[in-house]
CSV table of C-alpha atoms (C1' of nucleotides) in Angstrom, one decimal:
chain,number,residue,atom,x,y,z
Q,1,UNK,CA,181.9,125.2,65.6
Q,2,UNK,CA,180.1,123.0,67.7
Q,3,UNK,CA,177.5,122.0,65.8
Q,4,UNK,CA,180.1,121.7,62.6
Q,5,UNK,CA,182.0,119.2,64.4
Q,6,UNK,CA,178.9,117.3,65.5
Q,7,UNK,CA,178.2,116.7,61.5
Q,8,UNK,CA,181.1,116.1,60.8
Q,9,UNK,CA,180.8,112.9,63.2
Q,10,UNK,CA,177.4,112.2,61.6
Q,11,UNK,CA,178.8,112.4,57.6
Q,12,UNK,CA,182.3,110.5,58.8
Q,13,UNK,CA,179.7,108.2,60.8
Q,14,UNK,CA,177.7,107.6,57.7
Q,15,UNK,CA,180.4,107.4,55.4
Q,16,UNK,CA,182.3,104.5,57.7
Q,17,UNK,CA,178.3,102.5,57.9
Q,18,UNK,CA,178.4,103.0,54.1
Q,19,UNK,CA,181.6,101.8,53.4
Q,20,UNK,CA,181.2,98.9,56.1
Q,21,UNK,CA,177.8,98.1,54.2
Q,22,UNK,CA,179.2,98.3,50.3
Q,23,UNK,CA,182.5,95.7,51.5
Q,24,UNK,CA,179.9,93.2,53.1
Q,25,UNK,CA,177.9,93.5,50.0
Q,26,UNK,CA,181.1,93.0,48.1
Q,27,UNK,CA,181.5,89.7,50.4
Q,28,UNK,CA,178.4,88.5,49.7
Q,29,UNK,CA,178.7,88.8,45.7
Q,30,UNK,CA,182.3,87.7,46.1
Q,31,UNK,CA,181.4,84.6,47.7
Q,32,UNK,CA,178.6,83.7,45.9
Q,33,UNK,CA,180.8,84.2,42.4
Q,34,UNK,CA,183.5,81.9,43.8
Q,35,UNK,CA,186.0,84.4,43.4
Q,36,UNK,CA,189.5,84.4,45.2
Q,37,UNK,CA,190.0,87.4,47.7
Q,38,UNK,CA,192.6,89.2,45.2
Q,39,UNK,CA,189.2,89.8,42.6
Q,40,UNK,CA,187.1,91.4,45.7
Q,41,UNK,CA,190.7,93.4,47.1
Q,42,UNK,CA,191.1,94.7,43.6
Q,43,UNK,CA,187.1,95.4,43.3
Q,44,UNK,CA,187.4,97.4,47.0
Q,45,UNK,CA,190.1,99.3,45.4
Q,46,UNK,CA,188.0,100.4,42.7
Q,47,UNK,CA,184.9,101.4,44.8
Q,48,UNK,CA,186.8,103.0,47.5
Q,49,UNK,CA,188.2,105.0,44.6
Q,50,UNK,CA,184.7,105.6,43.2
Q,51,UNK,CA,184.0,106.9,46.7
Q,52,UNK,CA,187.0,109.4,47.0
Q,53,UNK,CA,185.9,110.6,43.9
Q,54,UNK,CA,182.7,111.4,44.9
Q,55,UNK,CA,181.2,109.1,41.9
Q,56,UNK,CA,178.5,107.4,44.4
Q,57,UNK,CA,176.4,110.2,43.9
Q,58,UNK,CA,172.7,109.8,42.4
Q,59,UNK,CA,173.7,106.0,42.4
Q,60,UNK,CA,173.2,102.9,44.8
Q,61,UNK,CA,175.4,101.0,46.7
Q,62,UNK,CA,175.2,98.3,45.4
Q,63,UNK,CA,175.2,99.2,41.7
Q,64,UNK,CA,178.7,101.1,42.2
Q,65,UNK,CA,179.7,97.8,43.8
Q,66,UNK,CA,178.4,95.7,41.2
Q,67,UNK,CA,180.2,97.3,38.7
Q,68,UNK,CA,183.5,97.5,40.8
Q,69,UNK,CA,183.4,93.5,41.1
Q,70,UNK,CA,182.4,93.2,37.2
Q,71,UNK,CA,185.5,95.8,36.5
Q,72,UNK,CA,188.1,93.5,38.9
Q,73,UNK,CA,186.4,90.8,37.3
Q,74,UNK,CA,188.1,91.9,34.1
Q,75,UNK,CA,191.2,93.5,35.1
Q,76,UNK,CA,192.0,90.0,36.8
Q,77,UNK,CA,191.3,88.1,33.7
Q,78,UNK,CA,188.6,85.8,35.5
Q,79,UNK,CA,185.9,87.7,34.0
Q,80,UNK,CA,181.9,87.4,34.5
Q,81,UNK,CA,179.4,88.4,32.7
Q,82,UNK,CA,176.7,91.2,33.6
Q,83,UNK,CA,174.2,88.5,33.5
Q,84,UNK,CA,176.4,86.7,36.2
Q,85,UNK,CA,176.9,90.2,38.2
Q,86,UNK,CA,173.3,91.0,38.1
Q,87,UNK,CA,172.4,87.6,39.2
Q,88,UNK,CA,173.9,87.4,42.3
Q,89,UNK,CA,173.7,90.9,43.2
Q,90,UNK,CA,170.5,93.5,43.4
Q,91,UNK,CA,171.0,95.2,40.5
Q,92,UNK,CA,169.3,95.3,37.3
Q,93,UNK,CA,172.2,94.0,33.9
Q,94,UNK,CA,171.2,97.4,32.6
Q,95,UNK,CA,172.7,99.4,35.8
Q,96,UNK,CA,175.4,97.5,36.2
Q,97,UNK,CA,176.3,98.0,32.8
Q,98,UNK,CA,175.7,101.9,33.3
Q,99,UNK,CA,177.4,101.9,36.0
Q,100,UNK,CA,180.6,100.5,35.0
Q,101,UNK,CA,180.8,102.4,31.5
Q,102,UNK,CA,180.7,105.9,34.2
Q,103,UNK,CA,183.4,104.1,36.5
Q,104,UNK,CA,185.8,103.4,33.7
Q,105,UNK,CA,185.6,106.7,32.3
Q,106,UNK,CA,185.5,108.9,35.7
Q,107,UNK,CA,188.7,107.0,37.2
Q,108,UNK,CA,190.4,106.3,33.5
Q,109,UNK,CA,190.4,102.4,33.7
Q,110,UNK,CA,190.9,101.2,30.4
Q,111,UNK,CA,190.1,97.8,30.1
Q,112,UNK,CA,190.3,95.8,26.5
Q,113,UNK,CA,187.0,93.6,26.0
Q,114,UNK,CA,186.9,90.8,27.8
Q,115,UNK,CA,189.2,87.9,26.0
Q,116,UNK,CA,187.3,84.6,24.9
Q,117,UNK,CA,190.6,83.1,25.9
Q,118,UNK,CA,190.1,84.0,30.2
Q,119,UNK,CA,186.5,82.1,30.1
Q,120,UNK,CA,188.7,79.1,28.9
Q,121,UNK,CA,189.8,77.8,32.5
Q,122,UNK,CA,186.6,78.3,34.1
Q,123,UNK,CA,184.6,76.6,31.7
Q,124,UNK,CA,186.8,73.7,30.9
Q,125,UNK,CA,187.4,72.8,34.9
Q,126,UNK,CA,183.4,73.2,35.3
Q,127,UNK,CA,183.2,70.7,32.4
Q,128,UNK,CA,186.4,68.5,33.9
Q,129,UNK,CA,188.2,68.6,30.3
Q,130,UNK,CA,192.0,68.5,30.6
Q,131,UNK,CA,194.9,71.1,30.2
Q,132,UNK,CA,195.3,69.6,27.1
Q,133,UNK,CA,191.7,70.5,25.4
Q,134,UNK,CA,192.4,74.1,27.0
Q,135,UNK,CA,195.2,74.5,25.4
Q,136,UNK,CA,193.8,73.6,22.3
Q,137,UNK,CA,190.7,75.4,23.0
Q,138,UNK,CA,193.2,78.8,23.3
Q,139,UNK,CA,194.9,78.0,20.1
Q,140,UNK,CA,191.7,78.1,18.2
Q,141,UNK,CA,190.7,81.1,19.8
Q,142,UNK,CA,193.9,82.6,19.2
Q,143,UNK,CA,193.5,81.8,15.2
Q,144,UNK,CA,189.8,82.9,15.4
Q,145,UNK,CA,191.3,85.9,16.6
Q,146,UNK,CA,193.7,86.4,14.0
Q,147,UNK,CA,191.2,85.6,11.4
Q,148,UNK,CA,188.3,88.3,12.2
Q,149,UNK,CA,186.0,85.5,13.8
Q,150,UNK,CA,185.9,87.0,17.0
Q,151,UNK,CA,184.7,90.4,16.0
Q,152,UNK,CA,181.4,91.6,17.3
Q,153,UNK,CA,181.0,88.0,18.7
Q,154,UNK,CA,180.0,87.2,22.3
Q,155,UNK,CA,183.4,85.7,24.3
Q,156,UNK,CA,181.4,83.4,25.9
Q,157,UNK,CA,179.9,81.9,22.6
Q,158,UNK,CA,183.5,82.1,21.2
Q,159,UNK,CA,185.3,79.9,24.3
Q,160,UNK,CA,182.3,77.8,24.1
Q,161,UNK,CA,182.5,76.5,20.6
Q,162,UNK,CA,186.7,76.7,20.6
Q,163,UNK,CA,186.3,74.2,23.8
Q,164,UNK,CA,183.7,72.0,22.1
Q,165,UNK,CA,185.6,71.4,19.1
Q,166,UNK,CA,189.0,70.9,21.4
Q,167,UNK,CA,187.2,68.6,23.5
Q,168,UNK,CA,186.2,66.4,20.3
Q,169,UNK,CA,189.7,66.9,18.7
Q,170,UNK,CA,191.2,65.4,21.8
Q,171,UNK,CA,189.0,62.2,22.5
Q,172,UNK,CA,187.3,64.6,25.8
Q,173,UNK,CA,183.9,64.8,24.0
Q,174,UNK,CA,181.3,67.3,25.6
Q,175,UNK,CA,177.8,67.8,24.5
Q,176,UNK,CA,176.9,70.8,22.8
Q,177,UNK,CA,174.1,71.2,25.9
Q,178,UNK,CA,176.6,70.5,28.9
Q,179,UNK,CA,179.4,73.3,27.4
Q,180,UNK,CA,176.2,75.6,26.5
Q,181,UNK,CA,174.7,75.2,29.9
Q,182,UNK,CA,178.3,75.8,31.4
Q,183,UNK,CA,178.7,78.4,29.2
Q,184,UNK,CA,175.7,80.6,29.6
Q,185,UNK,CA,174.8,80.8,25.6
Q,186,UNK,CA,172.4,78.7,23.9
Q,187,UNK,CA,173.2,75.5,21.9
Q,188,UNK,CA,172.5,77.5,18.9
Q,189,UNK,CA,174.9,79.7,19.3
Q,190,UNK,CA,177.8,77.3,19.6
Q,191,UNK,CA,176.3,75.6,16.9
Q,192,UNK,CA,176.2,79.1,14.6
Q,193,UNK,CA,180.2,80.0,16.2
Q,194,UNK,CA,181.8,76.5,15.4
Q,195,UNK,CA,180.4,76.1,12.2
Q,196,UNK,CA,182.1,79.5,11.1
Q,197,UNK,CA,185.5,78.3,13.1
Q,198,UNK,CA,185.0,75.1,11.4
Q,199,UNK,CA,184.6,76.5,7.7
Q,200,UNK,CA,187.0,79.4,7.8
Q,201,UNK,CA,189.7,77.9,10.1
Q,202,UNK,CA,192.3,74.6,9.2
Q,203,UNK,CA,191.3,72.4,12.4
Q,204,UNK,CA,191.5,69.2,10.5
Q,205,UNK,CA,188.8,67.9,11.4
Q,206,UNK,CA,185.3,67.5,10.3
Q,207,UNK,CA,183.3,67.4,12.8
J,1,UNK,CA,188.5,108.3,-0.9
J,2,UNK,CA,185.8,110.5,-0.1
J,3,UNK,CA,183.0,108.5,-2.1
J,4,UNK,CA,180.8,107.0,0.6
J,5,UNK,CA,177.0,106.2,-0.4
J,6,UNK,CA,174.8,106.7,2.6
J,7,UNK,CA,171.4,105.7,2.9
J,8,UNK,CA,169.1,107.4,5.1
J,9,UNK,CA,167.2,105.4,7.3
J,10,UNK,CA,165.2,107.2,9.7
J,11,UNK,CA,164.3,111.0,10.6
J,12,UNK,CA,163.2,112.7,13.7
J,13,UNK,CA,161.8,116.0,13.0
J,14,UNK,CA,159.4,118.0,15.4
J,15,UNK,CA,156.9,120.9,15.2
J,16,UNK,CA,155.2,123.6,16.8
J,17,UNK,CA,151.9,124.2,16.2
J,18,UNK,CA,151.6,127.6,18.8
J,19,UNK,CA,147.8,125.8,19.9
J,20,UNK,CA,146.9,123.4,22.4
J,21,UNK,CA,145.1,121.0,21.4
J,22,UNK,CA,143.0,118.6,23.1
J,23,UNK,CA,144.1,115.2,22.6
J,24,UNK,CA,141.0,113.4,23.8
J,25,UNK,CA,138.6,114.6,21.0
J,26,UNK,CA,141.6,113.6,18.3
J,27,UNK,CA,141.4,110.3,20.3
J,28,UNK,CA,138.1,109.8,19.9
J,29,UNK,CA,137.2,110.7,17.0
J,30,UNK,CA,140.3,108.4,15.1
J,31,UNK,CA,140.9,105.0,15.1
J,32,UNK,CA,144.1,104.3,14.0
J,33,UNK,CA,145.4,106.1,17.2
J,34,UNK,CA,146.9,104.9,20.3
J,35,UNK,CA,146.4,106.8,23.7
J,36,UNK,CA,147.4,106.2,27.2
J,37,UNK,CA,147.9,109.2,29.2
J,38,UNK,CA,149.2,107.1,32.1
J,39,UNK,CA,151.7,105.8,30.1
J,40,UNK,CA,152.5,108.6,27.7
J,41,UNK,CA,151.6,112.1,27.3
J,42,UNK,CA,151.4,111.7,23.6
J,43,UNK,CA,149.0,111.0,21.2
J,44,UNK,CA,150.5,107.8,19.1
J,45,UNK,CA,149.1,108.7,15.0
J,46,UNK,CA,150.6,106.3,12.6
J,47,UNK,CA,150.2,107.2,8.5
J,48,UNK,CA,150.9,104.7,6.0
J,49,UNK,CA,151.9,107.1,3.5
J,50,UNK,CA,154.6,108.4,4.4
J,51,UNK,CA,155.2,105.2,6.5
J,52,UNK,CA,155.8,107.4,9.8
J,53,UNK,CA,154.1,107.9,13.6
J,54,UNK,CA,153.4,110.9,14.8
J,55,UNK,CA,153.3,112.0,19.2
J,56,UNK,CA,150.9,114.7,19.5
J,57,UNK,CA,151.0,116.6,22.8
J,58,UNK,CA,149.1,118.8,24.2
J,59,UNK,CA,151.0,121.6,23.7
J,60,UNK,CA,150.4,121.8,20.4
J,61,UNK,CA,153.9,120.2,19.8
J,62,UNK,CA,154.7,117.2,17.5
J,63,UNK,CA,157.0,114.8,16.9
J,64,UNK,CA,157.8,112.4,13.4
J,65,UNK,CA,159.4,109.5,13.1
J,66,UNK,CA,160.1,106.8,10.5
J,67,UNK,CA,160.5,109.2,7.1
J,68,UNK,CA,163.2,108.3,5.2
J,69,UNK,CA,163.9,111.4,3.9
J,70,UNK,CA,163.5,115.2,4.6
J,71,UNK,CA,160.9,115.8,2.0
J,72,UNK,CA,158.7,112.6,3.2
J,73,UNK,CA,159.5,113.7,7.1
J,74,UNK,CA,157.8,117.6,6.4
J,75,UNK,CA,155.1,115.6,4.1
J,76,UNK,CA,153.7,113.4,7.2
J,77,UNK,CA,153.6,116.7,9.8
J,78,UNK,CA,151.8,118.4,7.1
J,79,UNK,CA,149.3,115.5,6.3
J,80,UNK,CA,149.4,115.1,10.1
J,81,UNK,CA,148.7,118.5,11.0
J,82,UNK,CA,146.1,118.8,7.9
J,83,UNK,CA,143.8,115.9,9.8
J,84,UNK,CA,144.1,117.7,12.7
J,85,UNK,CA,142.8,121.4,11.6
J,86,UNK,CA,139.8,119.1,9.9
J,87,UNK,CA,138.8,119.0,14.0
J,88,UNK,CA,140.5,122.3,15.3
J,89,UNK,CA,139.9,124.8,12.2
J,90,UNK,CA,142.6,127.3,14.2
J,91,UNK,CA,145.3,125.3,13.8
J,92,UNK,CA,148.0,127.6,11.7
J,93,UNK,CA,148.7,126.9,8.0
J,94,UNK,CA,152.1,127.7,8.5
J,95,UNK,CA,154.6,126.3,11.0
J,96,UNK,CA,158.0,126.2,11.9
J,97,UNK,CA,159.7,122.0,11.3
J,98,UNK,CA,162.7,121.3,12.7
J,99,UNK,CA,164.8,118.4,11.9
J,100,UNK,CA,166.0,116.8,15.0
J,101,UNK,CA,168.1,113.4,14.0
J,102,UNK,CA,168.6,111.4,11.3
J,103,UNK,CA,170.2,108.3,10.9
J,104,UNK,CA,171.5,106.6,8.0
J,105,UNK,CA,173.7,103.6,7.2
J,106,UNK,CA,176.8,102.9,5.2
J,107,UNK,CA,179.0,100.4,4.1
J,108,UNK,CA,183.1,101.2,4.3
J,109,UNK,CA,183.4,98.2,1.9
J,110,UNK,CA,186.1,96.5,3.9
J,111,UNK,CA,185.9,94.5,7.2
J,112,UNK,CA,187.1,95.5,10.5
J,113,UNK,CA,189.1,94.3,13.2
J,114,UNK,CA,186.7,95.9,16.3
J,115,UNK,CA,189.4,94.7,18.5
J,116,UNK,CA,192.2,96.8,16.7
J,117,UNK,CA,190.4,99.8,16.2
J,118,UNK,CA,189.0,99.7,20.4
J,119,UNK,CA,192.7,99.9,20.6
J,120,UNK,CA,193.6,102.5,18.0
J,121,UNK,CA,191.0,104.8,17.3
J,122,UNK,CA,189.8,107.6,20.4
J,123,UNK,CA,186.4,108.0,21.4
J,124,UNK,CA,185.1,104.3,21.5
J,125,UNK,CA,183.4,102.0,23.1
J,126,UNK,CA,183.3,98.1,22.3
J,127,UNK,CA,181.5,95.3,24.5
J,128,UNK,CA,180.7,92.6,22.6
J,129,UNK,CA,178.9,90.8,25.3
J,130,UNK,CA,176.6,93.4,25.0
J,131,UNK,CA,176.3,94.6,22.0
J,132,UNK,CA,178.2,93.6,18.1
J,133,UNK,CA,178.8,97.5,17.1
J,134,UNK,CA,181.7,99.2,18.0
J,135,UNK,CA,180.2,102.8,19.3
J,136,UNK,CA,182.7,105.7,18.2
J,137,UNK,CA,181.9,109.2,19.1
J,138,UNK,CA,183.1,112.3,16.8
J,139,UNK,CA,182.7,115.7,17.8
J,140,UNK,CA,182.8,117.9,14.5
J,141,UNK,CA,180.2,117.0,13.2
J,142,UNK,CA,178.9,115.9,16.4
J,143,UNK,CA,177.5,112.0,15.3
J,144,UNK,CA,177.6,109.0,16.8
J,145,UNK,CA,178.4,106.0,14.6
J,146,UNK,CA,178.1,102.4,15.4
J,147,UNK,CA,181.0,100.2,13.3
J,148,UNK,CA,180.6,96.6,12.8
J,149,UNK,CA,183.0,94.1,11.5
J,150,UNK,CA,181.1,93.6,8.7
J,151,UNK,CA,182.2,97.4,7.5
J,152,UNK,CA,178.6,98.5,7.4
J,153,UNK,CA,178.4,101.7,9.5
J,154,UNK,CA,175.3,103.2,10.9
J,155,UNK,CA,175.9,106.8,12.1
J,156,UNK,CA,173.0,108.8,13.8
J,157,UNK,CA,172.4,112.3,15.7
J,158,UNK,CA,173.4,113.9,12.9
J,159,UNK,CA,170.7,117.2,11.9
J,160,UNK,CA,171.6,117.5,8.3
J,161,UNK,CA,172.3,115.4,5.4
J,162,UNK,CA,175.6,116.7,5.2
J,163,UNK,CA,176.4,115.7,8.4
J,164,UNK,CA,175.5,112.1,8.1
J,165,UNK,CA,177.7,111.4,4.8
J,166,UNK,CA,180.7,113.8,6.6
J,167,UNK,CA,180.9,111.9,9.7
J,168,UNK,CA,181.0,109.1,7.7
J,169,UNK,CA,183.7,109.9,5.9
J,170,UNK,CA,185.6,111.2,8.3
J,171,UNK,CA,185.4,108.4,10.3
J,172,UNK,CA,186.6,106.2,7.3
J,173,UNK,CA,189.1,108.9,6.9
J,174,UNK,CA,190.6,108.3,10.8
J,175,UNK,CA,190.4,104.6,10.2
J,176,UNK,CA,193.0,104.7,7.2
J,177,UNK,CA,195.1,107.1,8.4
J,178,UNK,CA,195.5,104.7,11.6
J,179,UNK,CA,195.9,102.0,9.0
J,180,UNK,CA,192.7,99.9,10.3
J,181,UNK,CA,190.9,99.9,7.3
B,1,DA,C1',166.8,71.8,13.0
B,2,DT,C1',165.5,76.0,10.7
B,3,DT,C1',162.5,80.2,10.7
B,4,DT,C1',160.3,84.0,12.9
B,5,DT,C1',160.0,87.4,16.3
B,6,DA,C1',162.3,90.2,19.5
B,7,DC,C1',165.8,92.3,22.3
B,8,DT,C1',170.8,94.6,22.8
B,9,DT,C1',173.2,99.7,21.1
B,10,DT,C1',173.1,104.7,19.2
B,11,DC,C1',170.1,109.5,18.6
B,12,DG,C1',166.5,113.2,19.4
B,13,DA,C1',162.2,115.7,20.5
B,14,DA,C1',157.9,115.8,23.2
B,15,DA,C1',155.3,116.4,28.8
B,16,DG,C1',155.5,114.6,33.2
B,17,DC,C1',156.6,111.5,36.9
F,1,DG,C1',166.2,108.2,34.5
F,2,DC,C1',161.7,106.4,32.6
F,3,DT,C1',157.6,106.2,29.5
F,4,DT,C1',156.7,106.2,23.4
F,5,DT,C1',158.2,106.4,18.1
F,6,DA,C1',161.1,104.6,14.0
F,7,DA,C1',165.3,102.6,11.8
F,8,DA,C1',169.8,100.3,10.6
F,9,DA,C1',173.7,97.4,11.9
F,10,DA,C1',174.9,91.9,13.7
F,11,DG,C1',174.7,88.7,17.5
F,12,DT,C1',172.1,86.2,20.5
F,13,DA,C1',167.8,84.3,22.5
F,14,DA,C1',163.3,82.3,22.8
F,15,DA,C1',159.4,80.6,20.7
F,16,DA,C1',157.2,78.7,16.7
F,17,DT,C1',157.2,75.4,12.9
DNA sequence: ATTTTACTTTCGAAAGC
DNA sequence: GCTTTAAAAAGTAAAAT
C-alpha cells in the first residue's frame, strides 16, 4: 500500500510537471502568435480536457497543444493557420493537423471552417486600412459566400483578394504584394480569387 | 435519379505467389526496375502496357497499381508474374488476385455549396485551408468520397465496381434528400 | 504574366523499422 | 506512423519560360 501510494506521488508528480510544461509551452506559442489571454484560457481548456480524457497518449506535448491553440484559435474567431501554428511551435503542419482532426472528434468540438470574414481584422490593421475597407472587404466576402465563390477556396486567399479590391474601392490602395505578404498566399492567388470576385460579382468597379 | 456514370480511375489489386523470391537476381537482371531495400522492401516493376507498377516482395507477394480496369489490373500481375517465372521456372501458373481498392470519379452534374453540406450532411470533413474536397465517409458500402464544389466526386476504397457507382449514388441520393443538391 | 511541375486529401496491400 | 505505387478531384505554390 506503500509502495501504491509512493506511485501514485510519482504519476500525480509527473502529471502536475506535464501539465506545468504543456501551459508554458502554451505561453510561449501564445505570445509569440500575439494572441489575447481569452485564446490561450480557452486553448488550456481544451488540452486540460484532452488530458482528462486520456487523449495525450501515443502523442507529444506539444502537438496536443498545438492543436488546442489552433482549435481556440477558431472557436474565438481570430483564427491562424496550421502554417502559422507549426511555425511558432515544434510541430510539423502535418501533426498538428492530425492532431486536431482526433481532438475534435474525441471531445465532440464541432467547429465550422474557418470564415474568410474573421482573417478580415487582422489583415486589414496589419495593413493599416480603415473600418471602412473592412467593412467592405466583409460585404464582398459575404456575396462571394452567397454566390459559391468561396467553396473549396483557401479563407486566407478569399479575405485577401475581398480586402484588395475594398482597399481600391475606397481610395486605401494596397499592393497586391503587401496584402499577399500580410496574407500568407501568393500574389497569384489573389490575382486568380479577385478576378473570379470581380467577373461573377456586381462591385462596380473595374479594376 | 439513379443514373450516375463513373469512371474508374485507378485499381489496387494484390497477389500471392506461395514462393519467395529473390528480389536481387530480378534486380539485376532488369532494367526498368527500381530497388532500394533501405528505403522499401519492394521491388518497384513498371509495364507500359497495361500502364501499371508493380512492388514485388520477397514473400512472393505482389502488389498493382495504376490499371484502370479489373481486366487490365489481372493482365499486368499476369504479364508481371510471366517475366518473373522466365527467372524462377517454379513460380505457379495459377494464383489467387485480389482486388484491394479502386477508385473512380464522377460528376453529380450540379455544383455544391461545401459549406452547406459540412453543415447538413453526417460523416464529413471540410478544411479548405487544407485541402478543396469535402471528405464524406459512408459506411454501407464502406467508401470514402471526396466532393468538390465543382460536383465532380471521386470516391475510393471501394473493392467492387458495384460499390464505387453505389456509393456514388447514394451519396447523391443523401445530398437531395437534404436538399443540397 | 502565363505555363509547367508538384504538393495537399482519400484508399489499400505489401515487409519492416 | 513511415517508406513506395497509381489516380482523380481543385486550390495553391514554386519554378520555369
Amino acid at each position: 500500500r506503500l509502495r501504491k501510494w509512493q506511485r501514485k506521488i510519482r504519476i500525480s508528480g509527473a502529471t502536475e510537471r506535464n501539465l506545468a510544461f504543456a501551459l508554458s509551452e502554451l505561453d510561449r506559442d501564445s505570445s509569440r502568435l500575439g494572441l489575447p489571454r481569452s485564446v490561450r484560457e480557452a486553448a488550456s481548456m481544451v488540452y486540460r480536457r484532452a488530458v482528462e480524457n486520456k487523449l495525450i497518449r501515443g502523442r507529444s506535448i506539444e502537438g496536443v497543444v498545438a492543436a488546442s491553440l489552433y482549435a481556440a484559435c477558431r472557436k474565438c474567431n481570430v483564427p491562424r493557420t496550421l502554417d502559422e501554428i507549426a511555425e511558432v511551435s515544434r510541430v510539423s503542419k502535418k501533426e498538428v493537423g492530425r492532431t486536431y482532426r482526433f481532438l475534435t472528434r474525441e471531445l465532440n468540438i464541432k467547429l465550422p471552417p474557418t470564415s474568410p470574414v474573421d482573417y478580415v481584422p487582422r489583415f486589414a490593421s496589419e495593413l493599416g486600412l480603415s473600418g471602412e475597407v473592412q467593412s467592405k472587404a466583409i460585404e464582398i466576402i459575404e456575396m462571394a459566400m452567397e454566390n459559391g465563390l468561396t467553396s473549396g477556396r483557401g479563407p486566407t486567399g478569399v479575405a485577401a483578394a475581398a480586402l484588395y479590391i475594398a482597399s481600391v474601392l475606397l481610395g486605401e490602395r494596397k499592393t497586391q504584394r503587401d496584402v499577399a505578404e500580410v496574407a500568407g498566399v501568393t500574389e497569384v492567388t489573389i490575382r486568380n480569387r479577385y478576378k473570379e470576385l470581380t467577373e461573377q460579382l456586381d462591385l462596380g468597379v473595374t479594376l | 435519379m439513379t443514373d450516375v456514370d463513373i469512371k474508374i480511375e485507378n485499381i489496387v489489386a494484390s497477389a500471392t505467389l506461395g514462393k519467395s523470391i529473390d528480389l536481387q537476381t530480378v534486380a539485376e537482371a532488369l532494367e526498368n526496375v527500381d530497388f532500394n531495400r533501405e528505403q522499401f522492401p519492394g521491388l518497384v516493376y513498371k509495364l507500359k502496357e497495361p500502364k501499371t507498377a508493380a512492388l514485388i516482395f520477397g514473400s512472393g507477394k505482389l502488389v498493382c497499381t495504376g490499371a484502370k480496369s479489373i481486366e487490365d489490373s489481372k493482365r499486368a500481375i499476369k504479364l508481371t508474374v510471366d517475366m518473373m517465372r522466365t527467372m524462377d521456372p517454379d513460380i505457379p501458373e495459377e494464383f489467387e488476385i485480389k482486388i484491394q481498392n479502386i477508385v473512380a470519379s464522377a460528376n453529380l452534374g450540379k455544383p455544391l455549396n461545401l459549406e452547406a453540406v459540412a453543415l447538413g450532411l453526417e460523416n464529413t470533413e471540410y478544411e479548405p485551408e487544407q485541402f478543396p474536397g469535402l471528405v464524406y465517409r459512408l459506411d454501407d458500402p464502406k467508401v470514402v468520397l471526396l466532393l468538390f464544389g465543382s460536383g465532380k466526386v471521386v470516391c475510393t476504397g471501394a473493392k467492387s465496381a458495384e460499390d464505387a457507382k453505389l456509393g456514388v449514388e447514394k451519396t447523391k441520393a443523401r445530398l437531395a434528400e437534404l436538399d443540397l443538391i
